[in-house]
Tab-separated table of C-alpha atoms in Angstrom:
chain	number	residue	atom	x	y	z
J	1	GLY	CA	10.481	0.254	-10.548
J	2	GLN	CA	11.615	2.787	-8.275
J	3	GLN	CA	13.150	1.882	-4.933
J	4	LEU	CA	12.273	3.443	-1.730
J	5	ASN	CA	14.890	2.930	1.102
J	6	GLN	CA	13.273	2.771	4.477
J	7	SER	CA	15.190	2.497	7.681
J	8	PRO	CA	15.590	1.101	10.133
J	9	GLN	CA	14.266	-2.337	9.151
J	10	SER	CA	13.243	-3.111	12.695
J	11	MET	CA	13.186	-1.506	16.173
J	12	PHE	CA	12.703	-2.828	19.582
J	13	ILE	CA	12.077	-0.046	22.054
J	14	GLN	CA	10.803	0.456	25.630
J	15	GLU	CA	7.309	1.914	26.119
J	16	GLY	CA	7.505	5.598	26.604
J	17	GLU	CA	10.470	6.073	24.196
J	18	ASP	CA	10.380	8.202	20.993
J	19	VAL	CA	10.726	6.463	17.662
J	20	SER	CA	12.127	7.906	14.298
J	21	MET	CA	12.043	6.287	10.881
J	22	ASN	CA	12.724	7.495	7.414
J	23	CYS	CA	12.496	6.864	3.800
J	24	THR	CA	14.577	8.138	0.926
J	25	SER	CA	14.168	7.735	-2.870
J	26	SER	CA	16.125	8.334	-5.989
J	27	SER	CA	13.050	10.047	-7.537
J	28	ILE	CA	10.841	12.982	-6.688
J	29	PHE	CA	7.463	12.197	-5.319
J	30	ASN	CA	4.325	14.322	-5.554
J	31	THR	CA	2.925	12.992	-2.211
J	32	TRP	CA	4.432	10.963	0.702
J	33	LEU	CA	2.221	8.682	2.797
J	34	TRP	CA	2.905	6.684	6.013
J	35	TYR	CA	0.904	3.619	6.599
J	36	LYS	CA	0.752	1.150	9.550
J	37	GLN	CA	0.025	-2.456	9.125
J	38	ASP	CA	-1.133	-4.764	11.829
J	39	PRO	CA	-0.748	-8.592	11.422
J	40	GLY	CA	-3.505	-10.092	9.087
J	41	GLU	CA	-4.787	-6.725	7.973
J	42	GLY	CA	-4.306	-4.122	5.255
J	43	PRO	CA	-2.128	-0.972	5.656
J	44	VAL	CA	-3.966	1.839	7.349
J	45	LEU	CA	-3.128	5.464	6.522
J	46	LEU	CA	-1.474	7.424	9.343
J	47	ILE	CA	-0.383	10.627	7.653
J	48	ALA	CA	-0.365	12.118	4.209
J	49	LEU	CA	1.931	14.958	3.075
J	50	TYR	CA	1.307	17.008	0.005
J	51	LYS	CA	3.954	19.783	-0.052
J	52	ALA	CA	7.681	19.865	0.130
J	53	GLY	CA	8.662	20.897	3.533
J	54	GLU	CA	5.255	20.204	5.042
J	55	LEU	CA	5.280	19.046	8.641
J	56	THR	CA	2.169	17.330	9.701
J	57	SER	CA	1.048	15.926	13.058
J	58	ASN	CA	-1.571	13.182	13.950
J	59	GLY	CA	-1.674	12.816	17.776
J	60	ARG	CA	1.695	11.252	18.829
J	61	LEU	CA	2.842	11.021	15.268
J	62	THR	CA	4.674	13.610	13.254
J	63	ALA	CA	5.834	13.389	9.583
J	64	GLN	CA	7.674	15.686	7.283
J	65	PHE	CA	7.903	15.886	3.481
J	66	GLY	CA	11.537	16.386	2.698
J	67	ILE	CA	12.427	19.709	0.938
J	68	THR	CA	14.078	17.765	-1.860
J	69	ARG	CA	10.856	15.762	-2.362
J	70	LYS	CA	12.996	12.554	-2.144
J	71	ASP	CA	12.589	11.786	1.555
J	72	SER	CA	10.270	11.788	4.439
J	73	PHE	CA	10.435	10.801	8.034
J	74	LEU	CA	8.047	9.609	10.650
J	75	ASN	CA	8.287	10.301	14.509
J	76	ILE	CA	6.201	8.588	17.098
J	77	SER	CA	6.549	10.198	20.645
J	78	ALA	CA	6.034	8.379	23.883
J	79	SER	CA	5.459	4.924	22.355
J	80	ILE	CA	2.732	2.682	23.812
J	81	PRO	CA	2.210	-1.001	23.252
J	82	SER	CA	-0.564	-0.555	20.608
J	83	ASP	CA	2.029	1.105	18.347
J	84	VAL	CA	3.433	-2.302	17.506
J	85	GLY	CA	3.167	-3.160	13.872
J	86	ILE	CA	4.946	-2.593	10.547
J	87	TYR	CA	5.100	1.051	9.342
J	88	PHE	CA	5.343	1.711	5.537
J	89	CYS	CA	6.237	4.830	3.774
J	90	ALA	CA	4.804	5.371	0.237
J	91	GLY	CA	5.534	7.912	-2.549
J	92	GLN	CA	3.024	8.918	-5.095
J	93	THR	CA	4.435	9.631	-8.633
J	94	LEU	CA	4.098	13.065	-10.161
J	95	ASN	CA	1.451	11.963	-12.517
J	96	GLY	CA	-0.395	10.540	-9.578
J	97	ASN	CA	-0.927	7.115	-11.066
J	98	GLN	CA	1.518	4.873	-9.260
J	99	PHE	CA	2.566	4.366	-5.614
J	100	TYR	CA	5.880	2.984	-4.447
J	101	PHE	CA	6.327	1.532	-1.053
J	102	GLY	CA	9.212	1.191	1.299
J	103	THR	CA	10.116	-2.261	2.717
J	104	GLY	CA	8.727	-1.375	6.120
J	105	THR	CA	9.946	-0.771	9.611
J	106	SER	CA	8.933	-3.487	12.249
J	107	LEU	CA	8.253	-1.766	15.569
J	108	THR	CA	8.196	-3.752	18.835
J	109	VAL	CA	7.352	-1.897	22.142
J	110	ILE	CA	8.387	-3.529	25.255
J	111	PRO	CA	6.079	-2.721	28.243
O	1	GLU	CA	-19.039	1.907	6.476
O	2	ALA	CA	-16.463	2.881	3.824
O	3	GLN	CA	-14.551	-0.168	2.858
O	4	VAL	CA	-12.638	-2.163	0.199
O	5	THR	CA	-13.653	-5.818	0.220
O	6	GLN	CA	-11.566	-8.622	-1.125
O	7	ASN	CA	-12.444	-12.273	-1.657
O	8	PRO	CA	-11.363	-14.870	-1.037
O	9	ARG	CA	-9.177	-13.974	2.060
O	10	TYR	CA	-7.343	-17.269	1.792
O	11	LEU	CA	-6.891	-19.539	-1.172
O	12	ILE	CA	-4.785	-22.551	-1.794
O	13	THR	CA	-4.676	-23.662	-5.507
O	14	VAL	CA	-2.458	-25.696	-7.813
O	15	THR	CA	-0.320	-24.560	-10.800
O	16	GLY	CA	-2.301	-23.720	-13.934
O	17	LYS	CA	-5.874	-23.489	-12.326
O	18	LYS	CA	-7.318	-20.151	-13.325
O	19	LEU	CA	-8.457	-18.138	-10.357
O	20	THR	CA	-10.049	-14.652	-9.752
O	21	VAL	CA	-9.660	-12.452	-6.544
O	22	THR	CA	-12.479	-10.045	-6.319
O	23	CYS	CA	-12.254	-6.462	-5.127
O	24	SER	CA	-15.141	-4.149	-4.457
O	25	GLN	CA	-15.318	-0.605	-2.934
O	26	ASN	CA	-18.249	1.384	-1.655
O	27	MET	CA	-16.705	4.933	-1.739
O	28	ASN	CA	-17.378	5.730	-5.414
O	29	HIS	CA	-13.521	5.858	-5.952
O	30	GLU	CA	-12.355	6.274	-9.503
O	31	TYR	CA	-8.834	4.926	-8.813
O	32	MET	CA	-8.335	1.185	-7.917
O	33	SER	CA	-5.060	-0.827	-7.791
O	34	TRP	CA	-3.630	-4.145	-6.965
O	35	TYR	CA	-0.517	-4.938	-5.011
O	36	ARG	CA	1.399	-7.955	-3.918
O	37	GLN	CA	3.292	-8.021	-0.714
O	38	ASP	CA	6.368	-10.288	-0.237
O	39	PRO	CA	8.800	-10.534	2.619
O	40	GLY	CA	11.546	-7.979	2.245
O	41	LEU	CA	9.979	-6.413	-0.718
O	42	GLY	CA	7.167	-4.301	0.598
O	43	LEU	CA	4.188	-3.763	-1.476
O	44	ARG	CA	4.559	-3.745	-5.257
O	45	GLN	CA	1.929	-2.475	-7.684
O	46	ILE	CA	0.568	-5.100	-10.178
O	47	TYR	CA	-2.172	-3.027	-12.112
O	48	TYR	CA	-4.055	0.100	-11.639
O	49	SER	CA	-7.167	1.655	-13.134
O	50	MET	CA	-8.065	5.238	-13.299
O	51	ASN	CA	-11.646	4.633	-14.071
O	52	VAL	CA	-14.031	2.250	-15.813
O	53	GLU	CA	-12.565	0.617	-18.836
O	54	VAL	CA	-9.113	2.321	-18.141
O	55	THR	CA	-6.328	0.020	-16.700
O	56	ASP	CA	-2.648	0.157	-16.887
O	57	LYS	CA	0.259	-1.945	-15.771
O	58	GLY	CA	2.183	-1.408	-12.630
O	59	ASP	CA	5.649	-2.636	-11.771
O	60	VAL	CA	4.887	-6.432	-11.742
O	61	PRO	CA	2.088	-7.184	-14.083
O	62	GLU	CA	3.373	-10.469	-15.650
O	63	GLY	CA	0.942	-13.372	-15.127
O	64	TYR	CA	-1.903	-11.143	-14.113
O	65	LYS	CA	-4.928	-9.719	-15.845
O	66	VAL	CA	-7.571	-7.105	-14.608
O	67	SER	CA	-10.746	-5.744	-15.880
O	68	ARG	CA	-12.783	-2.644	-14.755
O	69	LYS	CA	-16.319	-3.002	-16.100
O	70	GLU	CA	-17.899	-1.334	-13.239
O	71	LYS	CA	-16.727	1.546	-11.027
O	72	ARG	CA	-16.947	-0.376	-7.782
O	73	ASN	CA	-15.266	-3.630	-8.895
O	74	PHE	CA	-11.750	-4.476	-9.905
O	75	PRO	CA	-11.044	-8.268	-10.132
O	76	LEU	CA	-7.514	-9.715	-10.435
O	77	ILE	CA	-7.175	-12.616	-12.665
O	78	LEU	CA	-4.522	-15.340	-12.588
O	79	GLU	CA	-4.961	-17.255	-15.824
O	80	SER	CA	-2.470	-19.863	-15.150
O	81	PRO	CA	-1.029	-19.361	-11.619
O	82	SER	CA	2.471	-20.404	-10.799
O	83	PRO	CA	4.195	-20.958	-7.430
O	84	ASN	CA	6.087	-17.735	-7.846
O	85	GLN	CA	2.646	-15.944	-7.576
O	86	THR	CA	2.374	-17.229	-4.024
O	87	SER	CA	1.805	-13.977	-2.074
O	88	LEU	CA	-0.269	-11.717	-0.092
O	89	TYR	CA	-2.421	-9.483	-2.299
O	90	PHE	CA	-3.994	-6.189	-1.532
O	91	CYS	CA	-6.618	-4.225	-3.490
O	92	ALA	CA	-6.737	-0.429	-2.842
O	93	SER	CA	-8.779	2.563	-4.030
O	94	ARG	CA	-8.757	6.401	-3.934
O	95	GLY	CA	-10.878	9.198	-5.129
O	96	LEU	CA	-9.497	11.549	-7.707
O	97	ALA	CA	-11.429	14.682	-7.007
O	98	GLY	CA	-10.476	17.179	-4.402
O	99	VAL	CA	-7.078	17.991	-2.673
O	100	ARG	CA	-6.458	14.866	-0.702
O	101	THR	CA	-6.260	12.467	-3.682
O	102	GLY	CA	-3.144	10.645	-2.501
O	103	GLU	CA	-4.802	8.508	0.123
O	104	LEU	CA	-5.170	4.893	-0.669
O	105	PHE	CA	-7.666	2.813	1.184
O	106	PHE	CA	-6.696	-0.943	1.397
O	107	GLY	CA	-8.633	-4.112	1.687
O	108	GLU	CA	-7.809	-6.710	4.235
O	109	GLY	CA	-5.716	-8.711	1.883
O	110	SER	CA	-5.950	-12.242	0.143
O	111	ARG	CA	-3.362	-14.757	0.941
O	112	LEU	CA	-2.807	-16.937	-2.075
O	113	THR	CA	-0.812	-20.187	-2.052
O	114	VAL	CA	-0.054	-21.889	-5.405
O	115	LEU	CA	1.201	-25.476	-5.100
């Protein structure tokens, strides 16, 4: 299957700091999505990107669909303790049938 | 409330004892899929279904079966579970109509341990 390289693997930051994480792929995707997973729960969609070059915000979160369609990044500004969790990128194949996920970025926010 | 419901949430079983994990969604979504989540590997797709009676293999289908007899249900069947199928399993669904069709909605997960 296709591999999504997500980095960094983990981050420990102070409350109030900004966070940046990214995903790269060897293949082109039709859609990029960013999910957050809290312990014991399923992933929850944060942002969906549908067009190359698209920059989308959702509150303190901003994500971009790379112009090559092989990468995406997620920024979180002014982090707060409830941002703690694991963040996953996901790419949707061109035929729309399959989704591939990154290995996740574990975020810890220190108050 | 729109949701994807999986059962059981936790299960411990023994090698070779057939089991079924159920998944149901109330959003009238055409597309449903199963993933397994393992440490360091992220989520990997097992099977997906584009609609009733239409199913296809994902990246890691070996040892699993699925069926889609009704639009709302998509059970995952392990005919003869083995210890390497110990994992956290997620069911997800999405609609196929409209612009925003890339958004997957996940269940809360089913943690399976095979001894």
